[in-house]
Coordinates of C-alpha atoms in Angstrom, one line a residue:
X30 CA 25.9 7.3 12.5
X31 CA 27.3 9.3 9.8
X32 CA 31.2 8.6 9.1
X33 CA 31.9 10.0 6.2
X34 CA 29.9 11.7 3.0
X35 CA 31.5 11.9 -0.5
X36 CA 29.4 14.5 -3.3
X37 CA 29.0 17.9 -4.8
X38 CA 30.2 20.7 -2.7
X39 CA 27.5 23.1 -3.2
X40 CA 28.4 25.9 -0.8
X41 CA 31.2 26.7 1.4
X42 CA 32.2 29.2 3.8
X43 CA 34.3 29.6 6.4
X44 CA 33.3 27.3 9.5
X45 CA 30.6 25.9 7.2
X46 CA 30.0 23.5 4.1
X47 CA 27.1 22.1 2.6
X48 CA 27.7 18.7 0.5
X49 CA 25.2 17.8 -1.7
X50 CA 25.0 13.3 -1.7
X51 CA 21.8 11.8 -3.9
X52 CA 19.6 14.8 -3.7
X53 CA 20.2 15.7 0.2
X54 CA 22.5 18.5 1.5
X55 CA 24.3 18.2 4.3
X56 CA 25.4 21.1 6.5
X57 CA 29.0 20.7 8.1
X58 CA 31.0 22.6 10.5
X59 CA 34.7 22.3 9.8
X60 CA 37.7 23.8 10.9
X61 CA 39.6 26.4 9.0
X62 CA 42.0 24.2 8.1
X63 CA 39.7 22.0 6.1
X64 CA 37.8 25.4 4.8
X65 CA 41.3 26.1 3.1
X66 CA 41.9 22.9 1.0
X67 CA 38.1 22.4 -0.1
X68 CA 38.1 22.1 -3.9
X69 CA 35.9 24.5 -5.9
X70 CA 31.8 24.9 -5.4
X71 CA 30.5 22.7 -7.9
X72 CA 33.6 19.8 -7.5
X73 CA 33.4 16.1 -5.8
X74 CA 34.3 16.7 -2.3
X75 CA 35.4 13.7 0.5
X76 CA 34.7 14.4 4.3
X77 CA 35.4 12.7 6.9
X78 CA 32.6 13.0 9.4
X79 CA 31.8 13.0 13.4
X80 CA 27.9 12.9 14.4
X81 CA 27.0 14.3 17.5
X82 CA 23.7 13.8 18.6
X83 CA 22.7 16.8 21.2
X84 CA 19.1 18.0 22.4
X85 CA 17.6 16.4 19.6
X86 CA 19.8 17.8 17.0
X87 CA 21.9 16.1 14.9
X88 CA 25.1 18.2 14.5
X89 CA 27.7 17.0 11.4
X90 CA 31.6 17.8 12.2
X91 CA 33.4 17.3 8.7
X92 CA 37.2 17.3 8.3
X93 CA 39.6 16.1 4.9
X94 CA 42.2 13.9 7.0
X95 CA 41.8 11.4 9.4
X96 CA 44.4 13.2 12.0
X97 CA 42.0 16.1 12.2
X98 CA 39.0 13.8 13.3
X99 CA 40.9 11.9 15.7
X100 CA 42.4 14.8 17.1
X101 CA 38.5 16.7 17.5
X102 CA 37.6 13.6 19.3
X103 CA 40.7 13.6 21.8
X104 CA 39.8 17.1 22.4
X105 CA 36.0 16.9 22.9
X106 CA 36.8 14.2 25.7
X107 CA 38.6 16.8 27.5
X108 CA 36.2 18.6 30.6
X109 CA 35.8 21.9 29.4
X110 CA 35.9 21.6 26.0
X111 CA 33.2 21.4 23.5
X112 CA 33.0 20.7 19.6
X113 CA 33.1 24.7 18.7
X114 CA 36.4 25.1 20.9
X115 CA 37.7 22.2 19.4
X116 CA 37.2 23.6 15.9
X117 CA 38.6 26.8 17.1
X118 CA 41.7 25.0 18.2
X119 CA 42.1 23.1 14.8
X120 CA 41.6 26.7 12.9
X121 CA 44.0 28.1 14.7
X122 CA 46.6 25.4 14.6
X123 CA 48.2 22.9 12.6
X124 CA 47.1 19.4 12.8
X125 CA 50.7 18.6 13.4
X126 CA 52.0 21.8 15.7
X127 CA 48.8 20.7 17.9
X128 CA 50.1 17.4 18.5
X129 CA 54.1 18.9 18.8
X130 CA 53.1 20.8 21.7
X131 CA 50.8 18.5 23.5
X132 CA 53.9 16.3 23.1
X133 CA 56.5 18.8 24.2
X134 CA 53.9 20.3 26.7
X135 CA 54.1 23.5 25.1
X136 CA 50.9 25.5 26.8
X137 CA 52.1 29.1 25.7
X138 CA 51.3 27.5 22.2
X139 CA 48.2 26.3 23.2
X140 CA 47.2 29.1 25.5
X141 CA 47.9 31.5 22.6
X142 CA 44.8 30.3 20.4
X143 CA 41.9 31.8 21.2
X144 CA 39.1 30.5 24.0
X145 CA 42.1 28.2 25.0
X146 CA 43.2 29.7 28.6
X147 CA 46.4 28.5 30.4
X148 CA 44.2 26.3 32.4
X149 CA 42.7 24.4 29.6
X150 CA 46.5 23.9 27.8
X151 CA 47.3 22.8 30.9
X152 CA 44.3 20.2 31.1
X153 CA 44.7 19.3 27.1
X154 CA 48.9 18.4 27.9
X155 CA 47.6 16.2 31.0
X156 CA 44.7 14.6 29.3
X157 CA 45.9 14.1 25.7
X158 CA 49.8 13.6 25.6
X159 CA 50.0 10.2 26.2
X160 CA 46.9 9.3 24.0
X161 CA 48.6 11.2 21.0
X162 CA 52.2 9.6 21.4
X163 CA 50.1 6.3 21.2
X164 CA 48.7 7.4 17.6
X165 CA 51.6 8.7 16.9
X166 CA 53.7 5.4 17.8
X167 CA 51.1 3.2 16.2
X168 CA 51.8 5.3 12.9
X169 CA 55.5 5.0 12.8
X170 CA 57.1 2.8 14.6
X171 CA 58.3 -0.5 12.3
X172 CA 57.0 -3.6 13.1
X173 CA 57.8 -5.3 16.4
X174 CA 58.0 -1.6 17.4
X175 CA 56.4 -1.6 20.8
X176 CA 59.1 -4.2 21.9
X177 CA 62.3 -1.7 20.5
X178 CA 60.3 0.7 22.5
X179 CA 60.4 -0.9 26.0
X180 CA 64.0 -1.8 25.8
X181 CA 65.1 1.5 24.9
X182 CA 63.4 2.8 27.6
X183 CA 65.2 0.0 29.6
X184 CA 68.7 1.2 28.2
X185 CA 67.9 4.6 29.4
X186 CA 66.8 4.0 32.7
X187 CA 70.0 1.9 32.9
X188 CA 72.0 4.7 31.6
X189 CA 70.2 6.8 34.6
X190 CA 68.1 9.0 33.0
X191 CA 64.0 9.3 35.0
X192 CA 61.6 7.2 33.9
X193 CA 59.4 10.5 32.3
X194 CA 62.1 11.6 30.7
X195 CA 63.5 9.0 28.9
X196 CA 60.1 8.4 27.7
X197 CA 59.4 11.6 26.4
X198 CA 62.6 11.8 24.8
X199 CA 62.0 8.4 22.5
X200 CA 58.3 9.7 21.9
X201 CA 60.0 12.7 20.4
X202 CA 62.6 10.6 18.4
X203 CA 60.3 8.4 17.2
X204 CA 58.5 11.6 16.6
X205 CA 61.5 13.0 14.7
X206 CA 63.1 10.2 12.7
X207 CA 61.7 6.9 11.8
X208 CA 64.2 4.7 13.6
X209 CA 64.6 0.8 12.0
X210 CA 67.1 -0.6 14.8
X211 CA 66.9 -0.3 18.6
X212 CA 70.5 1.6 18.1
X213 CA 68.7 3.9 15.9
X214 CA 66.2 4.7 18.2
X215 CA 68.6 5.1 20.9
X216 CA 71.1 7.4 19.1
X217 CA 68.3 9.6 18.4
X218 CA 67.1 9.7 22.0
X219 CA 70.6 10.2 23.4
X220 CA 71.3 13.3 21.1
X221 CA 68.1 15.0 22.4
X222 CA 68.4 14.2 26.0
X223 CA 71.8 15.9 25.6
X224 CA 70.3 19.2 24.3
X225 CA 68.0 19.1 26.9
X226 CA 69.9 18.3 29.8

């Protein structure tokens, strides 16, 4: 399996790259968002690939950060959606306003970009939410982070607040602000729980 490809970019167009490594070119589909940043034609290029072998065909997905990849792989585990629609969504969205508003559960976002229907948003928030705020906390939180996690969540529950949203509100401050104390972390959750209560 092909992970990743690093050589001469010797033809690019949007949707489509072809890097050239020891003599063989390789054809890549990539989002927009990768199209954008590609050096020049003719300049060392790094890709980060997904392989996808289909009918025989071996089809090469290339992307420049390792948040796009992961994200085209949450996405092509969701029923319904394929590797093209999964390109469309990363073309026609951020990296990181994809993952805000599979977070926040924003589906007008998601339904807005094309080929995504309210139906599919809806399936993308249920199936990929979670999974995200896990890469997402992995990422950020400090050491011995899972721990200040579970007893802010305990601290909230015993201030009241549901189980769902108390956790949604520390995914989002840990989103938000990289919190070094429990009190921190708890601060942070507190003042968005008030503007959302």
């Amino acid at each position: 399996m092909i992970s990743q490809l690093r050589g001469k970019l010797i033809a690019k167009s949007p949707g489509e790259v072809v890097v050239e490594v020891n003599g063989v070119g390789y054809g890549l589909q990539v989002p927009l968002s990768t199209f954008y940043d590609l050096p020049d034609v003719g300049e060392e290029v790094r890709l980060l690939v997904h392989t996808q072998l289909k009918d025989e065909s071996l089809c090469l997905f290339g992307f420049l950060t390792q948040r796009e990849k992961e994200l085209f792989r949450l996405m092509i585990g969701v029923s319904g959606i394929g590797p093209r629609l999964a390109l469309t969504v990363l073309s026609g969205i951020s990296a990181e306003e994809l993952e805000r508003a599979l977070l926040e559960g924003d589906v007008l976002s998601l339904s807005s970009i094309p080929g995504i229907g309210r139906k599919t948003a809806e399936r993308m928030v249920v199936e990929l939410r979670d999974r995200v705020a896990e890469t997402r906390g992995r990422e950020r939180m400090p050491h011995g982070g899972e721990e200040m996690m579970r007893d802010a969540l305990s601290a909230l529950m015993n201030l009241g607040y549901n189980r769902s949203v108390a956790e949604r509100a520390l995914r989002q401050a840990k989103m938000e602000k990289e919190a070094s104390s429990l009190e921190e972390l708890l601060r942070e959750s507190l003042r968005i729980l008030a503007k959302t209560t």
